[in-house]
Structure formats: C-alpha cells, structure tokens
Coordinates of C-alpha atoms in Angstrom, one line a residue:
Chain A
M1 CA -23.3 -28.4 -8.8
L2 CA -23.2 -25.6 -6.4
I3 CA -22.0 -27.9 -3.8
T4 CA -19.1 -28.9 -5.8
S5 CA -18.1 -25.3 -6.5
I6 CA -17.9 -24.5 -3.0
G7 CA -15.6 -27.2 -2.4
Q8 CA -13.3 -26.4 -5.3
G9 CA -13.7 -22.7 -4.6
L10 CA -12.4 -23.2 -1.2
L11 CA -9.3 -25.1 -2.5
W12 CA -8.7 -22.3 -4.9
A13 CA -9.3 -19.5 -2.2
P14 CA -5.7 -19.5 -0.7
L15 CA -4.5 -18.6 -4.2
V16 CA -7.2 -15.8 -4.5
I17 CA -5.9 -14.5 -1.1
G18 CA -2.2 -14.7 -2.2
V19 CA -3.2 -12.7 -5.4
F20 CA -5.1 -10.2 -3.1
L21 CA -1.9 -9.6 -0.9
T22 CA 0.3 -8.7 -3.6
F23 CA -2.5 -7.1 -5.9
R24 CA -4.4 -5.2 -3.4
I25 CA -2.3 -4.7 -0.1
L26 CA 1.3 -4.2 -1.9
D27 CA -0.4 -2.8 -5.2
I28 CA 1.9 -5.0 -7.2
P29 CA 0.6 -7.3 -10.3
D30 CA 2.8 -10.3 -9.5
L31 CA 3.0 -12.9 -12.6
T32 CA 4.9 -15.2 -10.4
T33 CA 1.5 -17.1 -9.8
E34 CA 1.7 -18.9 -13.1
G35 CA 4.9 -20.7 -11.8
S36 CA 4.3 -21.0 -8.2
F37 CA 1.0 -22.7 -8.5
P38 CA 2.5 -25.6 -10.3
L39 CA 5.5 -25.5 -8.1
G40 CA 3.2 -26.1 -5.1
A41 CA 1.6 -28.9 -6.9
A42 CA 4.8 -30.4 -8.1
I43 CA 6.3 -30.2 -4.7
T44 CA 3.4 -31.6 -2.9
I45 CA 2.7 -34.6 -5.2
S46 CA 6.6 -35.4 -5.4
T47 CA 7.1 -35.5 -1.7
M48 CA 4.0 -37.5 -1.3
L49 CA 5.2 -40.1 -4.0
N50 CA 8.4 -40.2 -1.8
G51 CA 6.5 -41.3 1.3
Q52 CA 5.6 -37.9 3.1
S53 CA 2.2 -37.3 4.6
A54 CA -0.3 -35.3 2.6
L55 CA 0.1 -32.6 5.6
T56 CA 3.8 -32.4 5.4
A57 CA 3.9 -32.3 1.6
S58 CA 1.0 -29.4 1.5
L59 CA 3.5 -27.3 3.9
L60 CA 6.5 -28.1 1.9
G61 CA 4.5 -27.0 -1.1
F62 CA 3.7 -23.6 0.7
L63 CA 7.5 -23.3 1.7
G64 CA 8.4 -23.7 -1.9
G65 CA 6.0 -20.9 -3.2
C66 CA 7.6 -18.8 -0.3
A67 CA 10.9 -19.3 -2.0
A68 CA 9.7 -18.4 -5.5
G69 CA 8.2 -15.3 -4.0
W70 CA 11.6 -14.6 -2.4
V71 CA 13.3 -14.6 -5.6
T72 CA 10.6 -12.4 -7.5
G73 CA 11.1 -9.9 -4.4
M74 CA 14.9 -9.8 -4.7
L75 CA 14.6 -9.1 -8.4
D76 CA 12.1 -6.4 -7.9
T77 CA 13.6 -4.6 -4.8
K78 CA 17.3 -5.3 -4.9
L79 CA 17.9 -5.3 -8.7
K80 CA 15.3 -2.8 -9.3
M81 CA 13.3 -4.6 -11.8
P82 CA 9.6 -3.7 -12.9
S83 CA 7.7 -6.1 -10.9
L84 CA 6.0 -7.4 -14.0
L85 CA 9.3 -8.4 -15.5
A86 CA 10.5 -9.8 -12.2
G87 CA 7.3 -12.2 -12.0
I88 CA 7.7 -13.0 -15.6
L89 CA 11.5 -14.1 -15.1
T90 CA 10.7 -16.2 -11.9
M91 CA 7.8 -18.0 -13.7
T92 CA 9.9 -18.9 -16.6
G93 CA 12.4 -20.1 -14.6
L94 CA 10.1 -22.1 -12.5
Y95 CA 8.9 -24.0 -15.5
S96 CA 12.4 -25.8 -15.7
I97 CA 12.4 -26.3 -11.9
N98 CA 9.0 -27.8 -12.0
M99 CA 9.9 -30.1 -14.7
H100 CA 13.1 -31.2 -12.6
I101 CA 11.1 -31.7 -9.5
M102 CA 8.4 -33.7 -11.3
G103 CA 10.6 -35.4 -13.9
R104 CA 8.1 -35.7 -16.5
A105 CA 5.3 -33.3 -17.5
N106 CA 2.5 -35.1 -15.7
V107 CA 2.8 -37.0 -12.3
P108 CA -0.3 -38.9 -10.8
L109 CA -0.6 -39.9 -7.4
L110 CA -0.8 -43.6 -6.9
D111 CA -2.5 -44.8 -3.7
Q112 CA -1.1 -42.1 -1.3
K113 CA -3.6 -40.8 1.3
V114 CA -4.6 -37.2 0.2
L115 CA -5.8 -34.5 2.9
T116 CA -9.5 -35.7 2.3
N117 CA -8.6 -39.2 3.2
Y118 CA -8.0 -38.2 6.8
L119 CA -11.8 -37.8 7.0
P120 CA -14.2 -40.7 7.4
A121 CA -14.3 -42.7 4.0
G122 CA -18.2 -42.9 4.2
W123 CA -18.7 -39.0 3.6
S124 CA -19.0 -37.9 0.2
L125 CA -16.2 -36.3 -1.7
D126 CA -17.9 -32.9 -1.9
V127 CA -18.2 -32.8 1.8
Q128 CA -14.7 -34.0 2.5
T129 CA -13.3 -31.3 0.0
I130 CA -15.4 -28.5 1.7
L131 CA -14.3 -29.4 5.0
I132 CA -10.6 -29.6 4.2
G133 CA -10.8 -26.5 2.1
G134 CA -12.9 -24.9 4.8
I135 CA -10.4 -25.6 7.6
I136 CA -7.4 -24.5 5.5
T137 CA -9.0 -21.5 4.1
T138 CA -10.3 -20.5 7.7
L139 CA -6.8 -20.9 9.0
V140 CA -5.3 -18.9 6.4
V141 CA -7.7 -16.1 6.9
L142 CA -7.7 -16.1 10.6
S143 CA -4.0 -16.0 10.4
L144 CA -4.0 -13.1 8.1
V145 CA -6.5 -11.4 10.1
W146 CA -4.2 -11.5 13.2
L147 CA -1.3 -10.5 10.9
F148 CA -3.0 -7.3 9.8
Q149 CA -3.4 -6.2 13.5
T150 CA 0.4 -6.5 14.3
R151 CA 3.0 -3.9 13.5
L152 CA 4.2 -5.8 10.5
G153 CA 0.8 -5.9 9.1
L154 CA 0.4 -2.4 9.3
S155 CA 3.9 -1.8 7.7
L156 CA 2.9 -4.1 5.0
M157 CA -0.3 -2.0 4.2
A158 CA 1.5 1.4 4.6
T159 CA 4.3 0.1 2.2
G160 CA 1.7 -0.7 -0.5
N161 CA -0.1 2.5 -0.1
N162 CA 2.7 5.2 0.3
A163 CA 6.2 3.8 0.2
A164 CA 7.9 7.1 0.5
M165 CA 6.1 8.1 3.5
S166 CA 6.7 4.4 5.1
A167 CA 10.3 4.7 4.5
A168 CA 10.4 8.1 6.0
N169 CA 8.8 6.7 9.1
G170 CA 11.4 4.0 9.4
I171 CA 9.9 0.9 7.4
Y172 CA 12.4 -0.8 5.5
T173 CA 10.1 -1.1 2.5
D174 CA 12.3 -3.5 0.5
R175 CA 11.8 -6.2 3.4
M176 CA 8.0 -5.6 3.4
V177 CA 7.7 -6.0 -0.4
I178 CA 9.7 -9.2 -0.2
I179 CA 7.7 -10.4 2.7
G180 CA 4.7 -9.7 0.9
Y181 CA 5.8 -11.7 -2.4
M182 CA 6.7 -14.8 -0.2
L183 CA 3.3 -14.9 2.0
S184 CA 1.4 -14.4 -1.4
N185 CA 3.2 -17.0 -3.4
G186 CA 3.5 -19.5 -0.4
L187 CA -0.3 -19.5 -0.4
I188 CA -0.6 -19.8 -4.1
A189 CA 1.6 -22.7 -3.9
L190 CA -0.5 -24.2 -1.1
S191 CA -3.5 -23.7 -3.4
G192 CA -1.6 -25.6 -6.2
G193 CA -0.8 -28.5 -3.9
L194 CA -4.3 -28.8 -2.7
I195 CA -5.9 -28.8 -6.3
A196 CA -3.3 -31.5 -7.5
Q197 CA -4.4 -33.6 -4.4
S198 CA -7.9 -32.9 -5.6
N199 CA -7.1 -33.9 -9.0
G200 CA -4.8 -36.8 -8.3
Y201 CA -1.9 -35.4 -10.2
A202 CA 0.3 -32.5 -10.8
D203 CA 0.8 -31.1 -14.3
I204 CA 3.3 -28.8 -15.7
G205 CA 0.7 -26.8 -17.6
M206 CA -1.6 -26.3 -14.5
G207 CA -0.4 -22.9 -13.9
I208 CA -1.5 -21.2 -17.3
G209 CA -4.3 -18.7 -16.5
T210 CA -3.9 -18.8 -12.8
I211 CA -3.2 -15.0 -12.6
V212 CA -6.3 -14.4 -14.6
I213 CA -8.3 -16.7 -12.4
G214 CA -6.8 -15.1 -9.3
L215 CA -7.4 -11.5 -10.4
A216 CA -11.0 -12.0 -11.8
S217 CA -11.9 -13.8 -8.4
V218 CA -10.3 -11.0 -6.3
L219 CA -12.5 -8.6 -8.4
V220 CA -15.7 -10.6 -8.2
G221 CA -15.2 -11.0 -4.5
E222 CA -15.0 -7.2 -3.9
I223 CA -18.2 -6.7 -6.0
F224 CA -20.0 -8.8 -3.7
L225 CA -18.4 -7.9 -0.4
H226 CA -16.6 -4.6 0.0
G227 CA -15.5 -2.9 3.3
R228 CA -12.5 -1.5 4.9
K229 CA -12.0 -4.1 7.5
I230 CA -9.5 -6.8 6.7
W231 CA -11.6 -9.7 7.5
I232 CA -14.5 -8.6 5.3
R233 CA -11.9 -8.1 2.5
L234 CA -10.4 -11.5 2.9
T235 CA -14.0 -13.1 3.3
G236 CA -14.7 -11.7 0.1
M237 CA -11.8 -13.2 -1.6
V238 CA -13.1 -16.7 -0.4
V239 CA -16.6 -15.6 -1.7
G240 CA -15.0 -14.5 -4.9
A241 CA -13.2 -17.8 -5.4
I242 CA -16.1 -19.8 -5.0
I243 CA -18.6 -17.7 -7.2
Y244 CA -15.9 -17.8 -9.9
R245 CA -15.8 -21.6 -9.7
Y246 CA -19.6 -21.6 -9.9
L247 CA -19.3 -19.6 -13.1
L248 CA -17.1 -21.9 -14.7
T249 CA -19.1 -25.1 -13.6
L250 CA -22.1 -23.4 -15.2
A251 CA -20.4 -22.5 -18.5
M252 CA -19.2 -26.3 -18.5
G253 CA -22.7 -27.3 -17.7
M254 CA -24.1 -25.4 -20.7
G255 CA -21.6 -27.3 -23.0
F256 CA -18.7 -24.9 -23.0
P257 CA -15.7 -26.9 -24.2
V258 CA -12.9 -27.3 -21.8
N259 CA -10.5 -26.0 -24.3
D260 CA -12.4 -22.6 -24.4
L261 CA -12.4 -22.0 -20.6
K262 CA -9.3 -19.8 -20.8
I263 CA -10.8 -17.4 -23.0
L264 CA -14.0 -17.4 -20.9
S265 CA -11.9 -16.7 -17.7
A266 CA -10.2 -13.8 -19.9
V267 CA -13.6 -12.5 -20.7
I268 CA -14.8 -12.7 -17.2
L269 CA -12.0 -10.7 -16.1
V270 CA -12.7 -8.1 -18.6
I271 CA -16.4 -7.6 -17.5
V272 CA -15.7 -7.5 -13.9
I273 CA -13.1 -5.0 -14.5
C274 CA -15.5 -2.8 -16.5
L275 CA -18.5 -3.6 -14.4
P276 CA -17.8 -1.4 -11.3
M277 CA -16.8 1.5 -13.6
L278 CA -20.3 1.3 -15.5
Q279 CA -22.0 1.0 -12.2
T280 CA -20.2 4.2 -11.0
K281 CA -21.0 6.1 -14.1
Y282 CA -24.7 5.3 -14.0
Q283 CA -25.1 6.0 -10.1
T284 CA -23.1 9.4 -10.7
K285 CA -25.7 10.3 -13.6
R286 CA -28.7 9.3 -11.4
Q287 CA -27.3 11.1 -8.3
L288 CA -26.7 14.2 -10.4
N289 CA -30.2 14.2 -11.9
R290 CA -31.4 13.9 -8.4
Y291 CA -29.1 16.6 -7.1
L292 CA -30.1 18.9 -10.0
K293 CA -33.9 18.4 -9.3
Q294 CA -33.5 19.4 -5.8
I295 CA -31.8 22.6 -6.7
G296 CA -34.6 23.3 -9.2
V297 CA -32.6 23.0 -12.2
E298 CA -34.2 21.5 -15.3
Q299 CA -32.5 18.2 -15.6
N300 CA -31.8 16.0 -18.8
V301 CA -28.2 15.6 -17.8
T302 CA -26.7 13.0 -20.2
N303 CA -23.3 12.0 -21.1
R304 CA -23.0 14.8 -23.7
H305 CA -21.9 16.8 -20.8
P306 CA -19.1 14.8 -19.2
E307 CA -17.3 17.9 -17.8
R308 CA -20.3 18.9 -15.8
T309 CA -20.7 15.4 -14.5
T310 CA -16.8 15.4 -13.3
T311 CA -17.2 18.5 -11.7
T312 CA -20.6 17.8 -9.5
E313 CA -19.2 14.5 -8.6
S314 CA -17.2 15.6 -5.6
L315 CA -20.4 17.0 -4.1
L316 CA -22.2 13.8 -3.8
P317 CA -21.3 11.7 -1.0
G318 CA -22.0 8.4 -2.3
N319 CA -19.3 8.8 -4.9
Q320 CA -16.8 10.3 -3.0
Q321 CA -14.9 6.9 -2.4
R322 CA -14.5 6.0 -5.8
T323 CA -13.6 9.4 -7.1
A324 CA -11.0 9.4 -4.4
R325 CA -9.7 6.3 -5.6
F326 CA -9.5 7.1 -9.1
E327 CA -7.8 10.3 -8.4
E328 CA -5.2 8.7 -6.2
R329 CA -4.5 6.1 -9.3
E330 CA -3.7 8.9 -11.6
L331 CA -1.4 10.6 -9.1
D332 CA 0.4 7.3 -8.6
D333 CA 0.8 7.1 -12.2
Chain B
M1 CA 29.3 22.6 0.4
N2 CA 30.0 22.7 4.0
L3 CA 27.0 23.2 6.2
T4 CA 26.7 22.4 9.9
I5 CA 23.4 22.7 11.8
E6 CA 23.5 23.3 15.6
P7 CA 21.2 21.8 17.9
G8 CA 18.2 24.0 18.4
D9 CA 18.7 25.8 15.0
F10 CA 15.9 26.7 13.1
V11 CA 17.1 27.1 9.4
S12 CA 15.3 28.3 6.5
V13 CA 16.7 27.6 3.1
I14 CA 16.0 29.6 -0.1
G15 CA 17.4 29.9 -3.5
N16 CA 16.2 30.0 -7.0
N17 CA 14.7 27.0 -8.7
G18 CA 17.5 24.7 -9.5
A19 CA 19.8 26.2 -7.0
G20 CA 20.1 22.9 -5.0
K21 CA 17.9 23.4 -2.1
S22 CA 15.8 20.3 -2.9
T23 CA 19.1 18.3 -3.5
L24 CA 20.4 19.3 -0.3
L25 CA 17.4 18.2 1.8
N26 CA 17.1 14.8 -0.1
T27 CA 20.6 14.3 0.6
I28 CA 20.1 14.7 4.2
A29 CA 16.9 12.7 4.2
G30 CA 18.7 9.9 2.3
T31 CA 16.5 9.8 -1.1
L32 CA 19.7 11.0 -2.9
T33 CA 23.2 9.6 -2.1
P34 CA 26.2 11.9 -2.4
D35 CA 28.7 11.2 -5.1
A36 CA 31.3 12.6 -2.7
G37 CA 31.6 13.8 0.9
E38 CA 30.5 13.0 4.2
L39 CA 27.0 13.5 5.9
M40 CA 26.7 13.2 9.8
V41 CA 23.5 13.4 11.8
A42 CA 23.4 13.6 15.4
G43 CA 26.8 12.2 15.5
H44 CA 26.3 9.3 13.3
R45 CA 27.9 8.8 9.8
V46 CA 24.9 8.2 7.5
T47 CA 26.4 9.2 4.2
K48 CA 25.4 5.8 2.5
R49 CA 22.4 4.7 4.8
S50 CA 18.9 4.2 3.6
V51 CA 16.1 6.6 4.4
A52 CA 14.5 4.2 6.8
Y53 CA 17.8 3.9 8.8
R54 CA 18.1 7.7 9.1
S55 CA 14.4 7.9 10.1
R56 CA 15.4 7.4 13.7
W57 CA 16.9 10.9 13.7
V58 CA 15.5 12.6 10.7
S59 CA 11.8 13.5 10.2
R60 CA 10.4 15.0 7.1
V61 CA 7.3 16.9 6.1
F62 CA 6.8 16.5 2.1
Q63 CA 5.5 19.3 0.0
D64 CA 2.6 17.3 -1.4
P65 CA 0.1 16.6 1.5
K66 CA -0.4 13.1 -0.1
M67 CA 3.2 12.1 0.2
G68 CA 3.5 12.4 4.0
T69 CA 0.6 10.2 5.0
A70 CA -1.0 7.0 3.6
G71 CA -4.4 7.7 2.3
E72 CA -5.8 4.4 2.5
L73 CA -5.0 4.2 6.4
S74 CA -7.0 5.7 9.1
V75 CA -5.6 8.8 10.9
A76 CA -5.0 6.5 14.0
Q77 CA -3.0 4.0 11.8
N78 CA -1.0 6.8 10.3
L79 CA 0.0 8.1 13.7
T80 CA 0.8 4.5 14.9
L81 CA 3.3 4.3 11.9
A82 CA 4.9 7.7 13.1
E83 CA 5.6 6.1 16.5
K84 CA 8.9 4.6 15.7
H85 CA 10.1 3.0 19.0
T86 CA 8.3 -0.2 17.6
G87 CA 10.2 -2.0 14.8
S88 CA 8.1 -2.6 11.6
L89 CA 8.9 -6.4 11.7
S90 CA 7.1 -6.6 15.3
L91 CA 4.5 -9.1 15.6
R92 CA 2.9 -7.3 18.6
R93 CA -0.7 -5.8 18.0
Y94 CA -0.3 -2.3 16.9
R95 CA -3.5 -1.1 18.7
R96 CA -3.1 0.0 22.4
A97 CA -5.6 0.6 24.9
D98 CA -4.7 4.2 25.8
Q99 CA -4.2 4.9 21.9
A100 CA -7.3 6.6 21.1
K101 CA -7.5 8.9 23.9
R102 CA -3.8 9.9 23.4
Y103 CA -4.0 10.5 19.9
A104 CA -7.1 12.5 20.5
T105 CA -5.3 14.8 22.9
L106 CA -2.6 15.2 20.3
L107 CA -5.0 15.9 17.3
A108 CA -7.0 18.2 19.4
S109 CA -3.9 20.5 19.6
L110 CA -3.9 20.9 15.9
N111 CA -7.1 22.6 16.1
M112 CA -8.4 21.1 12.7
G113 CA -11.3 18.8 14.2
L114 CA -9.2 15.9 13.5
E115 CA -9.7 14.5 17.0
H116 CA -13.1 13.2 16.0
R117 CA -11.7 11.6 12.8
L118 CA -9.6 9.0 14.1
T119 CA -10.9 6.1 12.1
T120 CA -11.5 8.2 8.9
Q121 CA -9.3 7.3 6.0
V122 CA -6.7 10.1 5.7
K123 CA -7.4 10.4 1.8
Y124 CA -11.0 11.9 2.8
L125 CA -9.1 14.8 4.8
S126 CA -8.5 18.3 3.2
G127 CA -4.9 19.2 2.1
G128 CA -4.3 21.4 5.3
Q129 CA -5.6 18.6 7.5
R130 CA -3.5 16.0 6.0
Q131 CA -0.3 18.3 6.2
A132 CA -1.1 19.1 9.8
L133 CA -1.2 15.5 10.4
S134 CA 2.2 14.9 8.4
L135 CA 3.5 17.6 10.8
L136 CA 2.3 16.1 13.9
M137 CA 3.6 12.6 12.5
A138 CA 7.0 14.0 11.9
T139 CA 7.4 15.5 15.2
L140 CA 5.9 12.7 17.2
S141 CA 8.9 10.8 18.2
Q142 CA 11.1 13.8 18.9
P143 CA 13.4 13.8 15.9
Q144 CA 17.0 15.2 16.2
L145 CA 16.2 16.9 12.8
L146 CA 13.1 18.0 11.1
L147 CA 12.9 18.7 7.7
L148 CA 10.3 20.8 6.0
D149 CA 10.3 20.5 2.3
E150 CA 8.2 23.6 1.2
H151 CA 5.6 22.1 3.3
T152 CA 2.9 25.1 2.8
A153 CA 3.6 25.4 -0.8
A154 CA 0.5 23.5 -2.0
L155 CA -2.1 24.9 0.5
D156 CA -4.2 27.9 0.0
P157 CA -3.0 31.4 1.7
Q158 CA -5.1 30.9 4.8
T159 CA -4.3 27.2 5.7
S160 CA -0.6 27.8 4.7
K161 CA -0.6 30.7 7.5
E162 CA -2.2 28.1 9.9
V163 CA 0.1 25.3 9.2
M164 CA 3.2 27.7 9.5
A165 CA 2.1 29.0 13.0
L166 CA 1.4 25.4 13.8
T167 CA 5.0 24.5 12.8
E168 CA 6.4 27.3 14.8
A169 CA 4.5 26.2 18.1
I170 CA 5.5 22.8 17.8
V171 CA 9.1 23.5 17.1
T172 CA 9.3 25.9 20.0
K173 CA 7.6 23.5 22.4
Q174 CA 9.7 20.6 21.5
H175 CA 13.1 22.7 21.0
L176 CA 13.5 20.7 17.6
T177 CA 16.3 21.3 15.3
T178 CA 14.8 22.3 12.0
M179 CA 15.7 23.0 8.5
M180 CA 12.9 24.4 6.2
I181 CA 12.9 25.1 2.4
T182 CA 10.8 27.8 1.4
H183 CA 10.0 30.0 -1.6
K184 CA 8.2 32.4 0.6
L185 CA 10.7 35.1 1.6
S186 CA 8.4 36.3 4.2
D187 CA 8.2 33.0 5.8
A188 CA 12.1 32.7 5.8
L189 CA 12.5 36.1 7.4
T190 CA 9.7 35.6 9.9
Y191 CA 10.5 32.1 11.3
G192 CA 13.9 30.6 12.3
N193 CA 17.0 32.1 13.8
R194 CA 19.2 31.5 10.7
L195 CA 18.9 31.8 7.1
V196 CA 20.7 30.2 4.2
M197 CA 20.7 31.0 0.9
V198 CA 21.8 28.5 -1.9
Q199 CA 22.9 29.1 -5.2
D200 CA 24.5 27.0 -7.9
G201 CA 25.1 24.3 -5.4
Q202 CA 27.0 26.7 -3.0
I203 CA 25.9 28.6 0.1
K204 CA 25.7 32.2 -0.8
L205 CA 24.6 33.6 2.3
D206 CA 24.6 32.2 5.9
V207 CA 23.0 34.7 8.6
R208 CA 22.0 34.0 12.1
G209 CA 20.8 35.7 15.2
E210 CA 20.8 39.4 15.2
A211 CA 22.1 39.7 11.6
K212 CA 19.3 37.7 10.3
A213 CA 16.7 39.5 12.5
R214 CA 17.8 42.8 10.7
L215 CA 17.6 41.2 7.3
Q216 CA 14.9 42.6 4.7
A217 CA 13.3 41.3 1.8
S218 CA 14.8 43.8 -0.3
D219 CA 18.4 42.7 0.8
L220 CA 17.5 39.1 -0.5
M221 CA 15.9 40.3 -3.6
G222 CA 19.2 42.0 -4.5
L223 CA 20.9 38.6 -3.8
F224 CA 18.6 36.6 -6.0
S225 CA 19.1 38.8 -9.1
D226 CA 22.9 38.6 -8.9

C-alpha cells in the first residue's frame, strides 16, 4: 500500500510543486489548477490517440498548462483582476476547451504505449510508476533548484515577497507573475497527463478538488520538512504529495467510500492549516512557563491571559520565526 | 507645478499633510501617472513609463522600513536585487565569487553590524537596520536621482539621527542628486542645499544656497500657518 502511494505521490508531485510556486513563492491562491490539470490530461491522451509518443504528449500537456497559466496571468496583471477571480474564469473557460479537445467527457487510451511501458515489462507496475514518477519529479526539482539560483528565480521570489520593492529595483513584476503562473500550471498539467496515463483515461471531472489536494499536500509537506533552502522546500513538496496519497489510501483501505474522498480532502486541509497554529500556541505556552520559572515568577499561565502571551512571545527565540511571519501577514492585508 | 532639479541638488521638500509632497514624489517614482504634463528624468521622457523602467535612473527609500526590502530574502539577496546592471530575466547565477566579501565591506560602512548577517533573513533585522539597508540598496547602482520618502519618520529619535547622518554621508560621497520629503523642519534646514515648500499642489517656496542657509524654523512656521 505504501509502495503504491509512493508511486502515485510521485505522479502528483509536479502538481504540488506547481501549487507551491504560486501559493508560496508568488503568494497567490491560483484556482486555474482545477482546469489546467484536466487540460494536461486531455492534451496528453488526445495526442497519444493521434499517434504521438507518450513523451511528446506529456510535454505538449505541459505546454498547454503554460498557456492556461499565461491566460490567468494576463487577466491578473494586465486586466488587474483579483487573482482568485482570474483563476476561476480560466478554470471555467477551460472546461469547454477540455471538452473540445477530448470530444466527450471520458476518453480512454486504447493500446498506446504510456511512459511506464518504456521500462521492461517484467517489472511490477509499482516499480515502473515509482521509476517514471521519480525521474520526472527529480528533473522538475533539479530544474527549479537551478532556476532559483539564477537572477530570474531571485526576481520571482522578490516579486512574491514585496512587489513594490521589486518594481523599485527594476523588476517588471507583471512579467514575473505571468512566468510564475505559466510554470506552475505547466507542472500541474504535466501531473494531469501523468495521472491520466496511469489511469488509462482522461476525464472531464478529474480536476475537481485538485486545488485542495495541492494545498493540503503543500501544507503536509511543510509540516514534515521545513527549511529556508529551496531544495529542502521542494523535497518537502514531494514528501507532502506522497504522504497525502498515503492518507487517502489508508482511508480507502478503512472502507471509506470513494465518493466521500473529496470531503475527506477538505477536512485534511482544514486540519493541516490548524495544526501548525495549535502547535505554535502550545509551544508558546510551554516556553513562557519555562521563562517565567527561570526569572522566578510563580507560573500558572494559562490562556486566560492572552495579552501577556503575546507580549512575551517576541522574547522567546524559538517562536520568532512564526511570530514574524504572522505579523507580516497582517501587514500584507 | 514646474520644478527642475539640477544635478547635485539635495532638495528637501516640506509641506502640510495633503499638500501634495507624496503625490509629487510618487509621480516622479512612477507609482502615480500624471493626468497632464511632462516628466523628464536625466534627459529621458518618462511621463507614462513604469516604475521598473524608471528604476535605472531613479532610486527610492520608502517611509516604511518593511517596504524597501524583501523580508523573506537574506541581506545578500536583497543587495543582489539592488545591483541593477543584470536584467531580472537573466538565467545566470546570481551568486558571484567575490560577492560576500564585497557586500561585507559595503555593509561595514553602515556601522550597524550587518556585515556579519549576510545570510540572515531581512525580516529579523530592526527597523533601523532595515532602513539603512534600504538606503544602501537605493544608492548601490549610483542613481541619477535618489528619492527619500520621509525615510526616518518610522524610526526612534536616535536611529533616525543615525540614518540621517548616514544619508548625508552617502549622498556627499557619491555626489547624488537627492529629493527628500520630510516633516522634520530641522532636518529640512540642516540637510541639503535647497528647500521646496509645497502647498495645495503648488510650490510655495523654493530657496537654495545662501538664502536657504539663512532660513530659520520660525520663517517656515510662519509660512505653514498662512
């Protein structure tokens, strides 16, 4: 079961990394995901049915996703739409486009060679999936690690962090945002193409809930692996994708009906959003107690004194990072 | 309004709240586009150009220390961004061999202990340190025009004084053309060779050189109350 989750998780990893790019690097919640994921699947399966190799088809899927990202990026930057609305518009429009590409709601592969068929037929499907997923994910992670060492990557990070400062330093922030959308949705579509090959079909409804899956995996990944270095963060995304798949497989193994998986995804997302907050609260309380004991004050600090908790927070080294992050979020609003 | 800033000028701009100081500065920086009129920077017509386009000539230090730097990025990364000779679409590695040493020397000149914190994320620095870093970044690529937007207003009195002294030192050393908005009359009188007072979107007073040096705070107060 774990082995299957690893394989599937690796196929989902490009999607999680794509969501990470917009959500974490550019600080944009991008809903295009729900449209670009099935777009990748539709393009990949259709071009394979038209005789293209699985590799070419997957790359075309990636490019299709980039195009979808470009549209959202233009709506966001040039037409100054709120990014949520821009994503919703592209996603809605993509439904029709995906239907046109596929011709009907569900298109199965016939006897076309998918990527895993390039490997020796004697190997088990799990091993094949892990190898193909692993190779592609490694390539994606390595390219992004390289990208974020270049001036372009630095400009992308700066744009997401402080757009006014970036513009003042000569970065055309609109371009950066569009590039970010394109890369992100390209990877999401790539993931869609891989999943479609693994399932053996493309389906018009396969995008539903992918943004929740993506966000939950990003947050799960950050709980397990956190650091400032970009390769650690990207590896965290891969780990997040795998663990998330494993959680779903576990749930299904416990007899969870397939139709209820979406609500489970939503609940998991809520939990992983709340978990770090509760963790911080608990740590703060513990450290505050320890600090007060050190300076000789009789403790018993509970949550009945929230104002004291907040004022002492900044004195405690372990919490500085989180505190600073929250402060900055408030200022951003 | 018609205002010409000569090369080498250090102009202090004062005026009531709502007088139009910030509008003036934002129009020069490019965050606001004028409804009518013309704006030239270093001989280039930039009236409708973007902030990023103008940045090759115009640098800016914001009022809010958090605005001028990217908090999630390290001190060194922030400085790299300020080196504008590389385009932001460049696919070359941004870390260079000599970088750390060069940045350390630059930061040491600020006297804020930043030279040991090259890899620290900027969000962990104090307001004064962030503002000094902003100042260093704004002047790193020898801008034709340096805009200071009440850049000491958010700092405590002591730090404010230090940052102001630092500004003076850098501007003098690099012969920068500077425009500084300030609410502190004493700073406007002490620093710079020219003083412009803005009121109701018009220039009410424009003195330079000798006349500016003779100016007293009481003269200005009189003008404010008119």
